Tab-separated table of C-alpha atoms in Angstrom:
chain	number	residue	atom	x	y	z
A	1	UNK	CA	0.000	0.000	0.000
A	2	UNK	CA	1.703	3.915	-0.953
A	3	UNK	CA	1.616	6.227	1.048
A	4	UNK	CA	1.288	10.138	0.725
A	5	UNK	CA	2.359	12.614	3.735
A	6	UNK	CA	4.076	15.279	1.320
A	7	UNK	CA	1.641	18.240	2.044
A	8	UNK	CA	1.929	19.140	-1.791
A	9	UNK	CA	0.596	16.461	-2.696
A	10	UNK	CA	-1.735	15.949	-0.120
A	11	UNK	CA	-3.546	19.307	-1.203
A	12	UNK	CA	-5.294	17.750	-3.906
A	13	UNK	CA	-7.430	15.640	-1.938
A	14	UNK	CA	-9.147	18.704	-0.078
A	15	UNK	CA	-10.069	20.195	-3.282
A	16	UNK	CA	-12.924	18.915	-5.077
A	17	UNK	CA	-14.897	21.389	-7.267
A	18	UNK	CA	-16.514	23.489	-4.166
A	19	UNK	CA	-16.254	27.148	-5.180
A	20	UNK	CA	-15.765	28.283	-1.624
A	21	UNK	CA	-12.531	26.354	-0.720
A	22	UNK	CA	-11.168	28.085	-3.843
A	23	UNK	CA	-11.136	31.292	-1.690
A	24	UNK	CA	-9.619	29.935	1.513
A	25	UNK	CA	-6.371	31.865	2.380
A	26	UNK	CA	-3.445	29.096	1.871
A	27	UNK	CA	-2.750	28.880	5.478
A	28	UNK	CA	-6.203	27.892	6.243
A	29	UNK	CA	-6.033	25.043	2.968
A	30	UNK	CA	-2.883	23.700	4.673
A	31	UNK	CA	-4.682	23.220	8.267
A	32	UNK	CA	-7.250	21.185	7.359
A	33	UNK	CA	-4.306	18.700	5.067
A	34	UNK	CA	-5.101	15.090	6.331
A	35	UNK	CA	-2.122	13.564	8.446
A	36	UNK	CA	-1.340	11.302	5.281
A	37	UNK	CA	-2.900	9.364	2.336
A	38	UNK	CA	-3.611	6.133	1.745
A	39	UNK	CA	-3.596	4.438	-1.457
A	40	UNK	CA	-4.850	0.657	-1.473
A	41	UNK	CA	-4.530	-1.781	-4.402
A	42	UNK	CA	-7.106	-3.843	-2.781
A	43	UNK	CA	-10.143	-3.891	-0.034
A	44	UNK	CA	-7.862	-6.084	2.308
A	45	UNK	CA	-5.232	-3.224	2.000
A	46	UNK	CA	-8.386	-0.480	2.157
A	47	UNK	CA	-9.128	-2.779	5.804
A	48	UNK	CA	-5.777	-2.079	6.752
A	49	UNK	CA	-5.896	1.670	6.291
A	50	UNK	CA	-9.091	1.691	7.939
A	51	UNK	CA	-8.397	-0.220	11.317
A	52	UNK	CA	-5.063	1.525	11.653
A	53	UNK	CA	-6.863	4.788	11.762
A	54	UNK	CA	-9.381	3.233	14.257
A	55	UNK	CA	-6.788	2.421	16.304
A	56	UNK	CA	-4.953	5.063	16.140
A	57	UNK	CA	-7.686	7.568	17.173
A	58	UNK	CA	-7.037	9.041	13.255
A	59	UNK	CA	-10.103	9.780	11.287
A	60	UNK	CA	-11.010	8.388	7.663
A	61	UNK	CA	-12.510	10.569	4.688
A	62	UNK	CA	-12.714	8.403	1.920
A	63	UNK	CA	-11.676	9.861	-1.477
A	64	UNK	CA	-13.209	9.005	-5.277
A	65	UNK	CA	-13.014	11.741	-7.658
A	66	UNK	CA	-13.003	14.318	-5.998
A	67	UNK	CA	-15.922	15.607	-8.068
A	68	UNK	CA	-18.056	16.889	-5.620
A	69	UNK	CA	-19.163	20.392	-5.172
A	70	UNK	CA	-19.489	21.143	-1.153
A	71	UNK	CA	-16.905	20.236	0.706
A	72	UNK	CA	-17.124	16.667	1.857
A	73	UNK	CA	-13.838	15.588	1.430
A	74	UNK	CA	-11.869	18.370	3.684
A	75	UNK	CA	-11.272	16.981	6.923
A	76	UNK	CA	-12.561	18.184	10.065
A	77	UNK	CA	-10.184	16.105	12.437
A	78	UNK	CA	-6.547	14.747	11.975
A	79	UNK	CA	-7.363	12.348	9.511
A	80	UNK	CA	-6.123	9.382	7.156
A	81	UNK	CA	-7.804	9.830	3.717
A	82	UNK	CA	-8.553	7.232	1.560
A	83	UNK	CA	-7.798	7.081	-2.343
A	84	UNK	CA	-10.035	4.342	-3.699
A	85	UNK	CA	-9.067	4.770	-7.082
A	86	UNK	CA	-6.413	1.515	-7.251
A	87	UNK	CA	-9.770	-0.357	-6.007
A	88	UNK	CA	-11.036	-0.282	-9.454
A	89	UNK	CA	-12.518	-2.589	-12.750
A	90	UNK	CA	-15.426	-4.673	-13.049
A	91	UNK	CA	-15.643	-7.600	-10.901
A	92	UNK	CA	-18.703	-9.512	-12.133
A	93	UNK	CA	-21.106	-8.555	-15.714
A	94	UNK	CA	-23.801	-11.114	-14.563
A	95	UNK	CA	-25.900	-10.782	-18.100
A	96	UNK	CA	-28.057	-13.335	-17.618
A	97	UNK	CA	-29.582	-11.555	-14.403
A	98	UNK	CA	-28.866	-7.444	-16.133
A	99	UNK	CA	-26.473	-6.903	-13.219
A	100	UNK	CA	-22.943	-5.015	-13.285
A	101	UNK	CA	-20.622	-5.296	-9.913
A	102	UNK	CA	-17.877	-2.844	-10.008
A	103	UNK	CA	-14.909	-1.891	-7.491
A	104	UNK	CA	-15.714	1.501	-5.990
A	105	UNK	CA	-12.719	3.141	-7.329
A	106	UNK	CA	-13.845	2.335	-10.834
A	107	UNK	CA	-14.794	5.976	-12.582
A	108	UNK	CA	-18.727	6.300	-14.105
A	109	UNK	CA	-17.098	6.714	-17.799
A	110	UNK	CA	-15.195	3.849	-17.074
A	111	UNK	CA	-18.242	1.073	-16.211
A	112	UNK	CA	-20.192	2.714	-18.870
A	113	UNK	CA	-17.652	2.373	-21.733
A	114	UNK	CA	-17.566	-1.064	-20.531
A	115	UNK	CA	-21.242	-1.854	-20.915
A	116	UNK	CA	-21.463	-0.026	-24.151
A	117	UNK	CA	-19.003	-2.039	-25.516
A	118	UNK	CA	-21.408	-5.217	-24.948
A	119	UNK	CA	-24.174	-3.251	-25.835
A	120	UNK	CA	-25.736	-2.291	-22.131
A	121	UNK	CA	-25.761	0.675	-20.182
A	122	UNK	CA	-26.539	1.608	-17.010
A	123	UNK	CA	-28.816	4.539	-17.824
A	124	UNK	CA	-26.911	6.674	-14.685
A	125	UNK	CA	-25.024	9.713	-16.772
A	126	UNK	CA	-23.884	12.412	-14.454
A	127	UNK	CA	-22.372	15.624	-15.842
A	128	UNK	CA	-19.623	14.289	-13.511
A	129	UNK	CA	-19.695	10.814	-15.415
A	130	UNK	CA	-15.838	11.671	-15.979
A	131	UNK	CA	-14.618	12.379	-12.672
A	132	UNK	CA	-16.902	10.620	-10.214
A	133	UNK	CA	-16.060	7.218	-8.879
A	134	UNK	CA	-19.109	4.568	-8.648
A	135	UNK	CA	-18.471	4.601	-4.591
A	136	UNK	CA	-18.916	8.467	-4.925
A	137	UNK	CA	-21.801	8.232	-6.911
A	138	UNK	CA	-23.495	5.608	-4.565
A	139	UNK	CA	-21.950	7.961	-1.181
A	140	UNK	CA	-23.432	10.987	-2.731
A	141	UNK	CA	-26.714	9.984	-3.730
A	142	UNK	CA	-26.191	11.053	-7.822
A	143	UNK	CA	-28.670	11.726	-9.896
A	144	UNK	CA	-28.194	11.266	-14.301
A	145	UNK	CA	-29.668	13.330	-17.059
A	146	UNK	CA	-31.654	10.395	-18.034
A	147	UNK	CA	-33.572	9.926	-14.668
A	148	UNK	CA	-36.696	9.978	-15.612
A	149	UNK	CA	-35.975	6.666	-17.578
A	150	UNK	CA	-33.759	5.410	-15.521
A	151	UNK	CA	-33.983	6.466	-11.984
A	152	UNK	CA	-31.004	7.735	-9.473
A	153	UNK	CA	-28.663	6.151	-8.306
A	154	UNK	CA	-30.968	4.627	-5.357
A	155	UNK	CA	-32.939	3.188	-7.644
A	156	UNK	CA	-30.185	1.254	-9.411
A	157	UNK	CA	-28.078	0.139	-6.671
A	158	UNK	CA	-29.193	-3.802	-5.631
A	159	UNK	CA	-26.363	-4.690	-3.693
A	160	UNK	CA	-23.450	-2.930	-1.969
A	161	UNK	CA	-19.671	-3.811	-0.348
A	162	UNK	CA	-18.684	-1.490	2.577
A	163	UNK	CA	-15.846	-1.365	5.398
A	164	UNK	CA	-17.427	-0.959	8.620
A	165	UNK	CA	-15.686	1.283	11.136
A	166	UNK	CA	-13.589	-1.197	12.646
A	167	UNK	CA	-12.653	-2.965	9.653
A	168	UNK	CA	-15.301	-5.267	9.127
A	169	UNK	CA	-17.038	-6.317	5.865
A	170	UNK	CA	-20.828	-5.591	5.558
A	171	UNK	CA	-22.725	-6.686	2.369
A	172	UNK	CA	-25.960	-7.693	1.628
A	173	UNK	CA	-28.388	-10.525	-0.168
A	174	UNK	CA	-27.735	-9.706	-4.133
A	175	UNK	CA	-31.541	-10.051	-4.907
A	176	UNK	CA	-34.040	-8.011	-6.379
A	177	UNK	CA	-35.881	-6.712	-3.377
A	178	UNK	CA	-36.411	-8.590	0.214
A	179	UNK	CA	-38.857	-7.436	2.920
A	180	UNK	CA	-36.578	-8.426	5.413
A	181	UNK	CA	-37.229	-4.814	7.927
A	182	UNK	CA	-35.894	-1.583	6.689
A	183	UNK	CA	-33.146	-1.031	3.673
A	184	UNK	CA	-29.789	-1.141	5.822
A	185	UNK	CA	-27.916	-1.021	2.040
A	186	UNK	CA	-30.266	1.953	1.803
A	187	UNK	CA	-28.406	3.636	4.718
A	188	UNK	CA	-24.755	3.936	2.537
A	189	UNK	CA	-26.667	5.884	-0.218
A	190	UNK	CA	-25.969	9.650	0.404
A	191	UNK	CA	-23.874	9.004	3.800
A	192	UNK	CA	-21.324	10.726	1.897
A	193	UNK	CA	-18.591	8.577	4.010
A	194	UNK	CA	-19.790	9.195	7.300
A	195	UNK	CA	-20.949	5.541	8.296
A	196	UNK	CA	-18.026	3.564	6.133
A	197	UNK	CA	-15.942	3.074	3.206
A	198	UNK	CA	-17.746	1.437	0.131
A	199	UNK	CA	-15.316	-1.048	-1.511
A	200	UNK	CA	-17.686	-2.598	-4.259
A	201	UNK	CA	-21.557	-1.438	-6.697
A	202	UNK	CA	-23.893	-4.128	-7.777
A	203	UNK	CA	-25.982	-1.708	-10.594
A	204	UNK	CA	-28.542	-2.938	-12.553
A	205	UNK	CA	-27.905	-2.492	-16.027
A	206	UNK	CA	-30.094	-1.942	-19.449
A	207	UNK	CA	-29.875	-2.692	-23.205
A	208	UNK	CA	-28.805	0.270	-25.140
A	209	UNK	CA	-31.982	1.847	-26.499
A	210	UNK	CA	-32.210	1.121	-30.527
A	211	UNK	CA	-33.494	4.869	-31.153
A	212	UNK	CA	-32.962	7.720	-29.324
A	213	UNK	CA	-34.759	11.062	-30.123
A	214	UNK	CA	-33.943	14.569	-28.762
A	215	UNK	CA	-35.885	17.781	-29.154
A	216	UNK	CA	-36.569	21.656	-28.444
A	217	UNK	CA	-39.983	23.366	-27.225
A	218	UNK	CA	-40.623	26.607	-26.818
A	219	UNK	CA	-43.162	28.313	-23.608
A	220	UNK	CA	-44.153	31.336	-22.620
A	221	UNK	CA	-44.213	30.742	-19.448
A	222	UNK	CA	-42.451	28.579	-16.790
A	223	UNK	CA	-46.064	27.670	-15.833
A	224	UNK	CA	-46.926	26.406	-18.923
A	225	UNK	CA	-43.306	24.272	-19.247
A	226	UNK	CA	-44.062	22.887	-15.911
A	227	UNK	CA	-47.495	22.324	-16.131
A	228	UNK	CA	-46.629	20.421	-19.838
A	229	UNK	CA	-44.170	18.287	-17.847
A	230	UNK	CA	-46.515	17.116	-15.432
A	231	UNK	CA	-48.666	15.912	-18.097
A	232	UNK	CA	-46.396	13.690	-19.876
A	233	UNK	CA	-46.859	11.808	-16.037
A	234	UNK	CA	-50.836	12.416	-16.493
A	235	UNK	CA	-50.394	10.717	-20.267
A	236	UNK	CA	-47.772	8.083	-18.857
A	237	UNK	CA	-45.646	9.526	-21.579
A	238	UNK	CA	-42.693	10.604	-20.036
A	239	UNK	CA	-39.694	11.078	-21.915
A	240	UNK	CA	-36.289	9.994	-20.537
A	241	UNK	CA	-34.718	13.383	-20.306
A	242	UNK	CA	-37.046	16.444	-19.326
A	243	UNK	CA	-34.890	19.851	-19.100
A	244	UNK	CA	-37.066	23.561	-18.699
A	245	UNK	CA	-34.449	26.286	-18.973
A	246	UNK	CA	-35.241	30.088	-17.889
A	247	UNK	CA	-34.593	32.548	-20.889
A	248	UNK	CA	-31.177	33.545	-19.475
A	249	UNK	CA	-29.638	30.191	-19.755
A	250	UNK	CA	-31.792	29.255	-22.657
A	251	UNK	CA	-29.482	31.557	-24.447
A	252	UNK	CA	-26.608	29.279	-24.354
A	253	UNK	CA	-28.870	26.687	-26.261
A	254	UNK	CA	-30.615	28.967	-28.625
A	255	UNK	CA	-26.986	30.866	-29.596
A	256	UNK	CA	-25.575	27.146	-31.042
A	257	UNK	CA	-28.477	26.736	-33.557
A	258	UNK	CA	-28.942	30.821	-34.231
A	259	UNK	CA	-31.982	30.933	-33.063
A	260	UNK	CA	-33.122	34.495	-31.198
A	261	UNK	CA	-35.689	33.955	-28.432
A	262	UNK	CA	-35.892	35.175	-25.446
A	263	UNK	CA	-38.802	31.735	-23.794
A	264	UNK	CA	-38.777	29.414	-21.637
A	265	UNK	CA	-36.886	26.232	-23.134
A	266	UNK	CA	-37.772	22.124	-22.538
A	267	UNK	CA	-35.856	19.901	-23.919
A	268	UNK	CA	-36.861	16.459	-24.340
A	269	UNK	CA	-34.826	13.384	-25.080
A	270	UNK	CA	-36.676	9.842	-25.815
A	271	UNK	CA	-35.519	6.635	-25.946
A	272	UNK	CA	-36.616	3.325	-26.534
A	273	UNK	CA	-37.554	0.568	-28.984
A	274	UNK	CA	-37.520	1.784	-32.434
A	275	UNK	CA	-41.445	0.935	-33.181
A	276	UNK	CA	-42.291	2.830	-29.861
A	277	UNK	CA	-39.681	5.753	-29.690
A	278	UNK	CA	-41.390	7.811	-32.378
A	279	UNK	CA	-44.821	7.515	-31.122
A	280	UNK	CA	-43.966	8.685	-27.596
A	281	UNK	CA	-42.395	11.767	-29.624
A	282	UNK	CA	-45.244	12.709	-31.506
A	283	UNK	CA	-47.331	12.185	-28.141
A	284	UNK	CA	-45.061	14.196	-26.687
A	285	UNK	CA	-44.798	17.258	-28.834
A	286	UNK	CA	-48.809	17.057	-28.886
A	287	UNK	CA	-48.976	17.086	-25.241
A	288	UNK	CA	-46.769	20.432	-25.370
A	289	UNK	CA	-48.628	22.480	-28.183
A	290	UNK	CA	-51.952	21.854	-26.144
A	291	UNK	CA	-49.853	23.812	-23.296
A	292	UNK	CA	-48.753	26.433	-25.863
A	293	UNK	CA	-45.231	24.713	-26.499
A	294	UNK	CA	-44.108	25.569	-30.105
A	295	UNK	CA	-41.644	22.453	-31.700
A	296	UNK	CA	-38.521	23.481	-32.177
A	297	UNK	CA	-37.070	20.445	-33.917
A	298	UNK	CA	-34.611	18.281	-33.431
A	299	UNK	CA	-30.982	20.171	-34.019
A	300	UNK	CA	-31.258	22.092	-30.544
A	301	UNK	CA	-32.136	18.438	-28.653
A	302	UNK	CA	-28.962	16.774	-30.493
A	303	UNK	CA	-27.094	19.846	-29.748
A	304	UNK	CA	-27.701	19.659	-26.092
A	305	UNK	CA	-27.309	15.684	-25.986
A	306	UNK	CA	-23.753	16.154	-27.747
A	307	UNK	CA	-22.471	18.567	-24.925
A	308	UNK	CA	-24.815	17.507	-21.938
A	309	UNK	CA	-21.022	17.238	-20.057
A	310	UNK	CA	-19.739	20.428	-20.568
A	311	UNK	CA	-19.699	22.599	-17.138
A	312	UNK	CA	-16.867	25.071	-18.641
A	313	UNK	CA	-18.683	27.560	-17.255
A	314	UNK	CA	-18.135	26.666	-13.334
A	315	UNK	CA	-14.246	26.562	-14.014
A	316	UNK	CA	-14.486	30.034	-16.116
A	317	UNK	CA	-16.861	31.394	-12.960
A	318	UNK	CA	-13.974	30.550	-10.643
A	319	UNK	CA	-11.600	31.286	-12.261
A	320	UNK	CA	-10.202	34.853	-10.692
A	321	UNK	CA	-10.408	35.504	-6.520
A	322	UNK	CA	-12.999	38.043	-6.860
A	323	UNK	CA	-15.762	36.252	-8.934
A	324	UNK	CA	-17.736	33.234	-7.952
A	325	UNK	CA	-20.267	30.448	-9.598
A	326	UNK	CA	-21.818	27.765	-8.122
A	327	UNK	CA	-24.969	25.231	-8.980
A	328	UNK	CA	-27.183	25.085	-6.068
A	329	UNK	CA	-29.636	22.108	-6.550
A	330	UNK	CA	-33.107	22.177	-4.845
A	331	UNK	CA	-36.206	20.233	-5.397
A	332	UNK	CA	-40.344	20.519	-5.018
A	333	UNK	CA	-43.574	19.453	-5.514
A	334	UNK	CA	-45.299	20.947	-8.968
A	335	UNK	CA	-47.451	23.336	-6.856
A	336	UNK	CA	-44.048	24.977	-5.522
A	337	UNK	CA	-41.616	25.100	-8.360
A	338	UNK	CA	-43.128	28.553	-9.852
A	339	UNK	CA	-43.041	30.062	-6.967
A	340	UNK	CA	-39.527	29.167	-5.277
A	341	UNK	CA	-38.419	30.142	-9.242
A	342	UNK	CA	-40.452	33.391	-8.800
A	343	UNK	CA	-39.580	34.425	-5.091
A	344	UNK	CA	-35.695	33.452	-4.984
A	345	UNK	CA	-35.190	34.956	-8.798
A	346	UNK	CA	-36.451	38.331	-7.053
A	347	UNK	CA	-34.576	38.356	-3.871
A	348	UNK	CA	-31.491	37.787	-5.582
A	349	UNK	CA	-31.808	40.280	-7.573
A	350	UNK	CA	-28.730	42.980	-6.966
A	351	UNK	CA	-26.718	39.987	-5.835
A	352	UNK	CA	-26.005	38.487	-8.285
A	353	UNK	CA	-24.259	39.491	-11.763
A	354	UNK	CA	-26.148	36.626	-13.501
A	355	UNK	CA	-28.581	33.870	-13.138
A	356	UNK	CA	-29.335	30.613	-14.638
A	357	UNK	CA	-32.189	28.478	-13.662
A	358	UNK	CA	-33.291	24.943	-15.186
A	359	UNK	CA	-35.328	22.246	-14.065
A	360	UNK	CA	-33.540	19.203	-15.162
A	361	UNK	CA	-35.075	15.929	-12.929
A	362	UNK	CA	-38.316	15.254	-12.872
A	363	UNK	CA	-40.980	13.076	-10.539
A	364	UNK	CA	-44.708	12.469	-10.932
A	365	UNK	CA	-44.678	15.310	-8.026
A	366	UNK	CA	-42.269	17.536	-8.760
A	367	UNK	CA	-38.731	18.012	-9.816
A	368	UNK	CA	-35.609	19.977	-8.815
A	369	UNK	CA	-34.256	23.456	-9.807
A	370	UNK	CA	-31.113	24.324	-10.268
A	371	UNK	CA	-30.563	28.315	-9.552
A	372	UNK	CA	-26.509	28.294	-11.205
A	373	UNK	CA	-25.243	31.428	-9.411
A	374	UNK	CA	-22.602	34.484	-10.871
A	375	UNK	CA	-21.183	36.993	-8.588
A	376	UNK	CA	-18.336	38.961	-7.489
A	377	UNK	CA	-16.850	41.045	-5.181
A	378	UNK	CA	-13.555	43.573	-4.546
A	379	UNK	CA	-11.222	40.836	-3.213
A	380	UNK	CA	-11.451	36.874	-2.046
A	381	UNK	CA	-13.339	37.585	1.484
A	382	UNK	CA	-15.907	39.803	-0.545
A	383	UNK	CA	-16.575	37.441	-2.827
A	384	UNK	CA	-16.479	34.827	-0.463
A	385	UNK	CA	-19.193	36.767	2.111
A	386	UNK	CA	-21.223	37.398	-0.959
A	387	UNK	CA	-21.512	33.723	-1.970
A	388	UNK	CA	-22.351	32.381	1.519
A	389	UNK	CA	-25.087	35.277	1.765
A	390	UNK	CA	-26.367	33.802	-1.700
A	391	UNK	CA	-26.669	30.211	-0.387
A	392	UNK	CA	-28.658	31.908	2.686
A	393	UNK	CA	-31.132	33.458	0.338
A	394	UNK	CA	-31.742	29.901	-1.328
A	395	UNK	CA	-31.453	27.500	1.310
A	396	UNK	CA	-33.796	29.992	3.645
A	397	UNK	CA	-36.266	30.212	0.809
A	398	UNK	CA	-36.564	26.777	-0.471
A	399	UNK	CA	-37.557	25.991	3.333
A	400	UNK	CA	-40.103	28.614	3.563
A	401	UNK	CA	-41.886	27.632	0.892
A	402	UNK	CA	-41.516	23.897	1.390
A	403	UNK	CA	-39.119	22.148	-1.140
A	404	UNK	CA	-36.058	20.453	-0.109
A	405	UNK	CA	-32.617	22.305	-0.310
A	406	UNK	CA	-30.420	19.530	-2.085
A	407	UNK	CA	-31.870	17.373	-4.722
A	408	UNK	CA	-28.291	15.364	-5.627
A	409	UNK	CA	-25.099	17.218	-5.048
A	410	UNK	CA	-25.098	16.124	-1.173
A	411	UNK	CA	-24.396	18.382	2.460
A	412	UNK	CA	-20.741	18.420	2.274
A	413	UNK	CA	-19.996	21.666	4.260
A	414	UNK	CA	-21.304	24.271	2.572
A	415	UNK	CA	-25.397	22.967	3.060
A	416	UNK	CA	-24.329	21.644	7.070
A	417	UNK	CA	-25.961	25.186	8.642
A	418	UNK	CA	-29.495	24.144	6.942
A	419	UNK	CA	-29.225	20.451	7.098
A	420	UNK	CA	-31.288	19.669	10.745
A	421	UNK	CA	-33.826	22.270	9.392
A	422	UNK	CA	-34.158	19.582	6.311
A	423	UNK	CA	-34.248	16.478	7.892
A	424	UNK	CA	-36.046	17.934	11.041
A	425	UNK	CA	-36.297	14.701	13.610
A	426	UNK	CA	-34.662	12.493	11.189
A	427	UNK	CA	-31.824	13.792	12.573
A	428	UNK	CA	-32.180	12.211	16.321
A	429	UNK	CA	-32.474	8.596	13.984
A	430	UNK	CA	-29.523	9.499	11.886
A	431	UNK	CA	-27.177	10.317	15.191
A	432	UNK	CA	-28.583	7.159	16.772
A	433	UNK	CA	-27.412	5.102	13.476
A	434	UNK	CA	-24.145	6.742	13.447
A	435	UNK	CA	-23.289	6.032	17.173
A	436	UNK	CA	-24.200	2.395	16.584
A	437	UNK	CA	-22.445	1.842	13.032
A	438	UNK	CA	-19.122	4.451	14.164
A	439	UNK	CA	-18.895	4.717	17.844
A	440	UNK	CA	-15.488	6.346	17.591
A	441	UNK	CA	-17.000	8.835	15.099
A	442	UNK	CA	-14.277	7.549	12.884
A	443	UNK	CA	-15.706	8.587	9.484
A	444	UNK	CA	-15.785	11.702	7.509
A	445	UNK	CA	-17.226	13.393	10.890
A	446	UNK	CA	-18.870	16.602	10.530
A	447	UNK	CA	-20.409	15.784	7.861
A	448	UNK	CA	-24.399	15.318	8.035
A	449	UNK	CA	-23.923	17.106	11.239
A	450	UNK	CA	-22.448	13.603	12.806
């Protein structure tokens, strides 16, 4: 097993993509360093790291990608961290039974090339499919572009490998479902490595569609788009990918086909059999126009499916010490997502240089929004002040109104001051679960408040 204590190189796994850390003075980056790193080739070596840190009265944050967007890899304690990404490949591609298991340390692009190769897919594609582990994924609670199709990662995870606290194996039964009490598997997905360290991902897995079909609509409104996407539930027509843009962003998509508007934007991405693909598109589109949604065809879809990855504009936003970007994911029911749209667009009006909105996950209730932030500010503390004040707006406002603040990016750190407000006496259960699993409060604590 290697070893990192250089404190060069041990920088790197503090920073994920979390705009605030960006602005931490250096001296404050090099205090939270974790006492070393350790880098496995196996989950009998990934044991070892963990019970000498028990032992040792060290801490453990496990470490994927390092694609998260909060926080939840810098350490709160002196810590060991954890690089899973030796602990990687496919273990098992059980065909007969549509089932993938993969090492944790095994990147999303990485299982997915895999199954495309045999002609499967998983159906999970994250804008971080590049830089996010599977154990990430599973510790983070991911969502894909294609969820409506496919579900989150909850829904596709049947069996899971994870290092208890004191260096114990837990697993459970590989089977469909089993009424056997509550979901203790359940319990890993979106601990964000508080409870242990998740070694190996049984996903279910999916033939690649034969036809895929993307396409643009037009609104008015963002009543009308939302009220249209609530219908395709109505019509049990729902599409695998439902996106409703505000104008601002829309721009981005309108610019790469020339087209000027200054609507509301859905885009809408089927897939399926090729005899059945088609008709849910027509059904679709139909469904839209009787909401006032005007076809835009199919070059602004297949545009947005062929750069569905890009995010250049989070590493442009933070790119200087006095501006700041940041995608702040929330969710609610269909009733609330015009108004949290309507009331947090208005109060953040003044502090921000420029916002982005878009609905991008949808439920037969609801769906999330994602508010993408722009500001800036004289100097680094400023900017810094200016961005937590932001997240206050949001965070305060999604509660008042009754959504939840985080839809799929996690707590980390930067969502910890609202996260008992969310949960509300969940949280007594959760800190009764952690004391049992982690007595020692071993693992990533802090986070989730533990």
């Amino acid at each position: 097993m290697e070893f990192i204590t250089d404190a060069k190189e041990m920088r790197k796994y503090i920073i994920d993509w979390w705009p605030a850390i960006l602005k931490w003075p250096e001296e404050k980056i090099q205090a939270h360093l974790p006492k070393a790193v350790a880098i496995p080739k196996s989950v009998e070596e990934a044991q070892e790291a963990v019970k000498y840190a028990y032992d040792h009265g060290l801490a453990v944050v496990p470490f994927g990608g390092a694609s998260g967007v909060l926080g939840g890899i810098v350490p709160e304690k002196p810590s060991l961290s954890i690089d899973m990404q030796k602990i990687t490949g496919v273990v098992e591609f059980d065909e007969d039974n549509l089932l993938i298991t993969a090492n944790a340390g095994m990147f999303g692009r990485e299982l997915e090339d895999y199954l495309n190769e045999r002609g499967y897919t998983t159906g999970h594609y994250p804008q971080s499919i590049d830089l996010a582990t599977i154990g990430g994924l599973v510790a983070t609670k991911s969502a894909g572009t294609f969820s409506s199709k496919y579900g989150n990662i909850e829904d596709m995870m049947q069996c899971v490998e994870v290092i208890l606290p004191d260096g114990t194996l837990f697993t459970n039964r590989n089977v469909p479902r089993s009424a056997t009490g509550p979901s203790i598997p359940n319990l890993f997905i979106g601990s964000e490595g508080t409870l242990g360290l998740i070694t190996k991902v049984t996903l279910k897995v999916h033939k690649i569609p034969e036809r895929r079909e993307f396409r643009g609509i037009e609104f008015d409104t963002l009543e009308e788009a939302v009220s249209t996407a609530r219908d395709f539930y109505l019509r049990d027509i729902v599409p695998a990918v439902v996106r409703i843009y505000n104008s601002a962003e829309a721009q981005n998509l309108y610019a790469k086909i020339n087209h000027t508007s200054d609507k509301i934007l859905m885009i809408v991405g089927i897939v399926g059999a090729e005899t059945i693909a088609p008709e849910i598109l027509k059904q679709v589109l139909l469904t839209a126009a009787k909401r006032g949604g005007t076809d835009l065809g199919a070059e602004i879809g297949n545009n947005w499916e062929q750069h569905r990855y890009n995010a250049d504009w989070l590493e442009e936003g933070n790119a200087e010490d006095t501006i700041i970007a940041d995608a702040i994911e929330v969710s609610g029911n269909w009733t609330t997502l015009p108004k949290m749209y309507e009331v947090i667009s208005k109060k953040l009006e003044g502090k921000v240089e420029k916002l982005w909105a878009h609905c991008s996950h949808c439920y037969p209730s609801g769906a999330n929004i994602y508010f993408i932030i722009f500001a800036k500010g004289k100097d680094k503390e400023e900017t810094l002040k200016k961005f937590n004040e932001i997240w206050q707006i949001i965070m305060e406002n999604v509660h008042e109104i009754g959504g939840s603040g985080a839809h799929h990016h996690g707590i980390g750190r930067q969502r910890l001051p609202w996260f008992e407000e969310e949960i509300g006496t969940s949280y007594t259960i959760l800190k009764d679960i952690k004391k049992a699993v982690d007595p020692k409060s071993v693992f990533n604590p802090g986070i989730l408040k533990l």
